[in-house]
PDB file of C-alpha atoms in Angstrom:
ATOM      1  CA  MET A   4       1.731 -12.359 -16.846  1.00 95.00           C
ATOM      2  CA  LYS A   5       3.536 -12.604 -13.653  1.00 98.00           C
ATOM      3  CA  TYR A   6       6.955 -11.045 -13.278  1.00 98.00           C
ATOM      4  CA  ARG A   7       9.881 -13.509 -13.496  1.00 98.00           C
ATOM      5  CA  ASN A   8      13.749 -13.330 -13.455  1.00 98.00           C
ATOM      6  CA  LEU A   9      16.075 -15.296 -15.537  1.00 98.00           C
ATOM      7  CA  LYS A  10      16.384 -17.966 -12.710  1.00 98.00           C
ATOM      8  CA  GLY A  11      12.621 -18.678 -13.107  1.00 98.00           C
ATOM      9  CA  GLU A  12      11.769 -16.945  -9.717  1.00 98.00           C
ATOM     10  CA  TYR A  13       8.651 -14.943  -9.250  1.00 98.00           C
ATOM     11  CA  LEU A  14       8.632 -11.495  -7.551  1.00 98.00           C
ATOM     12  CA  TYR A  15       6.562 -11.658  -4.452  1.00 98.00           C
ATOM     13  CA  LEU A  16       5.137  -8.476  -2.909  1.00 97.00           C
ATOM     14  CA  PHE A  17       4.262  -8.564   0.714  1.00 97.00           C
ATOM     15  CA  ASN A  18       3.284  -6.426   3.714  1.00 95.00           C
ATOM     16  CA  TRP A  19       5.122  -6.321   6.993  1.00 96.00           C
ATOM     17  CA  ILE A  20       3.075  -7.139  10.186  1.00 96.00           C
ATOM     18  CA  GLY A  21       2.567  -3.734  11.674  1.00 92.00           C
ATOM     19  CA  GLY A  22       2.947  -1.765   8.528  1.00 90.00           C
ATOM     20  CA  GLY A  23       5.095  -1.279   5.480  1.00 90.00           C
ATOM     21  CA  PHE A  24       5.871  -3.394   2.470  1.00 93.00           C
ATOM     22  CA  ASN A  25       8.615  -5.020   0.436  1.00 95.00           C
ATOM     23  CA  ASP A  26       9.390  -7.820  -2.222  1.00 97.00           C
ATOM     24  CA  VAL A  27      11.415 -10.766  -2.645  1.00 98.00           C
ATOM     25  CA  TRP A  28      12.415 -13.200  -5.579  1.00 98.00           C
ATOM     26  CA  ALA A  29      11.549 -16.870  -4.981  1.00 98.00           C
ATOM     27  CA  LYS A  30      10.085 -19.838  -6.916  1.00 98.00           C
ATOM     28  CA  THR A  31       7.277 -20.589  -4.433  1.00 98.00           C
ATOM     29  CA  LYS A  32       5.391 -18.556  -1.703  1.00 98.00           C
ATOM     30  CA  ARG A  33       6.829 -20.739   0.934  1.00 98.00           C
ATOM     31  CA  GLU A  34      10.355 -20.237  -0.190  1.00 98.00           C
ATOM     32  CA  ALA A  35       9.684 -16.498  -0.407  1.00 98.00           C
ATOM     33  CA  TYR A  36       8.622 -16.419   3.263  1.00 98.00           C
ATOM     34  CA  ALA A  37      11.442 -18.495   4.450  1.00 98.00           C
ATOM     35  CA  LYS A  38      13.845 -16.434   2.558  1.00 98.00           C
ATOM     36  CA  VAL A  39      12.573 -13.091   4.128  1.00 98.00           C
ATOM     37  CA  ILE A  40      12.662 -14.662   7.691  1.00 97.00           C
ATOM     38  CA  ARG A  41      16.192 -15.972   7.165  1.00 97.00           C
ATOM     39  CA  GLU A  42      17.410 -12.705   5.962  1.00 95.00           C
ATOM     40  CA  HIS A  43      15.818 -10.771   8.666  1.00 94.00           C
ATOM     41  CA  LYS A  44      17.021 -13.030  11.485  1.00 94.00           C
ATOM     42  CA  GLU A  45      20.485 -12.444  10.139  1.00 94.00           C
ATOM     43  CA  HIS A  46      19.947  -8.614  10.091  1.00 93.00           C
ATOM     44  CA  GLU A  47      18.540  -8.869  13.752  1.00 94.00           C
ATOM     45  CA  LYS A  48      21.692 -10.565  14.944  1.00 94.00           C
ATOM     46  CA  LYS A  49      23.833  -7.932  13.337  1.00 95.00           C
ATOM     47  CA  TYR A  50      21.579  -4.997  14.583  1.00 96.00           C
ATOM     48  CA  PRO A  51      19.873  -6.258  17.839  1.00 94.00           C
ATOM     49  CA  THR A  52      18.528  -2.887  18.812  1.00 95.00           C
ATOM     50  CA  HIS A  53      16.662  -2.298  15.408  1.00 92.00           C
ATOM     51  CA  VAL A  54      12.944  -2.982  14.936  1.00 89.00           C
ATOM     52  CA  LYS A  55      12.083  -6.735  14.414  1.00 92.00           C
ATOM     53  CA  LEU A  56      10.091  -7.009  11.234  1.00 93.00           C
ATOM     54  CA  ARG A  57       7.946 -10.020  10.373  1.00 96.00           C
ATOM     55  CA  PRO A  58       6.423 -10.646   6.875  1.00 97.00           C
ATOM     56  CA  ASP A  59       2.697 -11.220   6.739  1.00 98.00           C
ATOM     57  CA  TYR A  60       2.437 -14.559   5.008  1.00 98.00           C
ATOM     58  CA  GLY A  61      -1.147 -13.959   3.967  1.00 98.00           C
ATOM     59  CA  SER A  62      -0.192 -10.811   1.980  1.00 97.00           C
ATOM     60  CA  MET A  63       2.575 -12.550  -0.041  1.00 98.00           C
ATOM     61  CA  ARG A  64       1.605 -12.686  -3.651  1.00 98.00           C
ATOM     62  CA  ARG A  65       3.207 -13.028  -7.076  1.00 98.00           C
ATOM     63  CA  CYS A  66       2.966  -9.764  -9.079  1.00 98.00           C
ATOM     64  CA  THR A  67       3.102  -8.445 -12.597  1.00 98.00           C
ATOM     65  CA  TYR A  68       5.716  -5.908 -13.666  1.00 97.00           C
ATOM     66  CA  GLU A  69       3.038  -3.305 -13.641  1.00 97.00           C
ATOM     67  CA  GLU A  70       2.006  -4.071  -9.916  1.00 97.00           C
ATOM     68  CA  TYR A  71       5.744  -3.975  -8.936  1.00 97.00           C
ATOM     69  CA  GLN A  72       5.970  -0.465 -10.440  1.00 96.00           C
ATOM     70  CA  GLN A  73       2.839   0.727  -8.741  1.00 94.00           C
ATOM     71  CA  GLN A  74       4.157  -0.479  -5.352  1.00 91.00           C
ATOM     72  CA  ASN A  75       7.474   1.277  -6.008  1.00 90.00           C
ATOM     73  CA  LYS A  76       5.592   4.558  -6.922  1.00 92.00           C
ATOM     74  CA  ILE A  77       3.506   4.335  -3.709  1.00 87.00           C
ATOM     75  CA  GLY A  78       6.737   3.931  -1.703  1.00 84.00           C
ATOM     76  CA  TRP A  79       8.370   6.843  -3.320  1.00 85.00           C
ATOM     77  CA  LEU A  80       5.305   8.978  -2.714  1.00 85.00           C
ATOM     78  CA  LEU A  81       5.240   8.038   0.909  1.00 82.00           C
ATOM     79  CA  THR A  82       8.908   8.712   1.603  1.00 81.00           C
ATOM     80  CA  ASN A  83       9.263  11.952  -0.439  1.00 71.00           C
TER      81      ASN A  83
END
């Protein structure tokens, strides 16, 4: 069963082009991609010297709660 919030949005996992990963809540894959692009363009205006990240559209996928937990565990292992 795919992981959903009370708004009916799915949790999408995705990779960044060039490495790394993240997640975003959205109703559709297209909406998830647009949301990530919009949020990062705002971030880039605020912090123009930071790395410019772009999501890999092909990697975006709805996940189960267990898949979400696995990704978080991997992230913690890589950073600690």
